[in-house]
């Protein structure tokens, strides 16, 4: 089914079209969310929310960008929203610790292992994901979209609603920051 | 950490397969849509945000306080004016009644 035809049918509320739409894009959306939130359960929640939002707002989709670009944009926004909400909960973590014996373990995420990583790269990739989690939002989004989804800079600029040169700058800074974080973590581990 | 190790880590995502969505993703999605379960992150209910609730409460209390204080001031002023008026009117009426005939009548009755 052509994309325009699919969009038309989605706008008419066709259930079959929605199923096709979800099945075509679910891995893309899930993988993007997984790269950003670094937790499979959270990534599934985000992916579901992305499709619910897409279903509700397909009427306002003008077709100026590809469906995949539109979905990437929603997925990135939702994932970053979730991280922000977790971060704000973490700020009040000390209050919860008063009532919970587990204390610090409550919000400290375990080491993340992406399911698509080759076994021999698992350890290195886990270190890299830990470093990615420390990047500023825009750098994190750009780096994840490019490295995990293979999205080119032009499409990333459409997803993040910025220019290609800004994306280039984001990627440059992301790599620079990752290098710094990895070196700092490496020297901390030596101590 | 040496440069080679850092580069090795940075390149660890070069060979990566896209993660697949969990099994029965569509079934669970439909169930969620039918139940109407909407997480707070999905649809931020702006009017339930603490900042908005507090600001609204503050505005309501402030308006109430202003109205109360204003009413109090008006009542005080009105009461003061009325009291003065009453005294003036009473004195005026007393004097207006104390005319010559009244004095004569009082004298005659004694």
Tab-separated table of C-alpha atoms in Angstrom, chain B residues 14-89:
chain	number	residue	atom	x	y	z
B	14	UNK	CA	28.565	0.289	14.325
B	15	UNK	CA	27.300	-3.270	13.983
B	16	UNK	CA	23.883	-3.052	15.530
B	17	UNK	CA	20.587	-4.644	14.654
B	18	UNK	CA	17.350	-2.793	15.176
B	19	UNK	CA	15.506	-3.984	18.279
B	20	UNK	CA	12.112	-5.489	17.517
B	21	UNK	CA	8.978	-4.422	19.319
B	22	UNK	CA	7.766	-7.043	21.822
B	23	UNK	CA	5.442	-9.804	20.638
B	24	UNK	CA	1.726	-8.972	20.459
B	25	UNK	CA	2.576	-5.275	20.435
B	26	UNK	CA	-0.453	-4.426	18.290
B	27	UNK	CA	-2.809	-6.501	20.497
B	28	UNK	CA	-1.610	-4.724	23.620
B	29	UNK	CA	-1.832	-1.360	21.887
B	30	UNK	CA	-5.466	-2.007	20.851
B	31	UNK	CA	-6.299	-3.138	24.392
B	32	UNK	CA	-4.784	0.052	25.780
B	33	UNK	CA	-6.709	2.180	23.304
B	34	UNK	CA	-9.989	0.415	24.080
B	35	UNK	CA	-9.515	0.764	27.824
B	36	UNK	CA	-8.697	4.409	27.287
B	37	UNK	CA	-5.619	4.140	29.446
B	38	UNK	CA	-3.716	7.336	28.983
B	39	UNK	CA	-0.542	7.918	30.899
B	40	UNK	CA	0.124	11.389	32.308
B	41	UNK	CA	3.111	11.720	29.998
B	42	UNK	CA	0.901	11.180	26.954
B	43	UNK	CA	-1.629	13.900	27.555
B	44	UNK	CA	-0.314	16.440	29.997
B	45	UNK	CA	-3.371	17.709	31.877
B	46	UNK	CA	-2.213	21.298	32.136
B	47	UNK	CA	-4.949	22.364	34.517
B	48	UNK	CA	-3.841	19.759	37.078
B	49	UNK	CA	-0.244	20.903	37.118
B	50	UNK	CA	0.823	22.084	40.596
B	51	UNK	CA	1.985	25.463	39.301
B	52	UNK	CA	-1.387	26.153	37.691
B	53	UNK	CA	-3.389	24.866	40.695
B	54	UNK	CA	-1.348	26.950	43.151
B	55	UNK	CA	-1.548	30.057	40.978
B	56	UNK	CA	-5.341	29.652	40.658
B	57	UNK	CA	-5.769	29.155	44.409
B	58	UNK	CA	-3.586	32.168	45.109
B	59	UNK	CA	-5.599	34.277	42.667
B	60	UNK	CA	-8.906	33.190	44.260
B	61	UNK	CA	-7.636	33.938	47.789
B	62	UNK	CA	-6.194	37.287	46.680
B	63	UNK	CA	-9.444	38.368	44.991
B	64	UNK	CA	-11.455	37.279	48.051
B	65	UNK	CA	-9.144	39.153	50.392
B	66	UNK	CA	-9.302	42.299	48.256
B	67	UNK	CA	-13.102	42.214	48.078
B	68	UNK	CA	-13.354	41.590	51.840
B	69	UNK	CA	-10.973	44.434	52.725
B	70	UNK	CA	-12.664	46.819	50.310
B	71	UNK	CA	-16.114	46.013	51.727
B	72	UNK	CA	-14.839	46.521	55.271
B	73	UNK	CA	-13.445	49.960	54.432
B	74	UNK	CA	-16.669	51.022	52.711
B	75	UNK	CA	-18.755	49.840	55.673
B	76	UNK	CA	-16.550	51.747	58.145
B	77	UNK	CA	-16.744	54.946	56.109
B	78	UNK	CA	-20.493	54.595	55.618
B	79	UNK	CA	-21.009	53.926	59.325
B	80	UNK	CA	-18.996	57.017	60.297
B	81	UNK	CA	-20.892	59.271	57.900
B	82	UNK	CA	-24.258	57.893	58.968
B	83	UNK	CA	-23.488	58.474	62.662
B	84	UNK	CA	-22.499	62.076	62.071
B	85	UNK	CA	-25.572	62.618	59.969
B	86	UNK	CA	-27.838	61.170	62.646
B	87	UNK	CA	-26.377	63.469	65.347
B	88	UNK	CA	-26.643	66.502	63.128
B	89	UNK	CA	-30.207	65.675	62.173
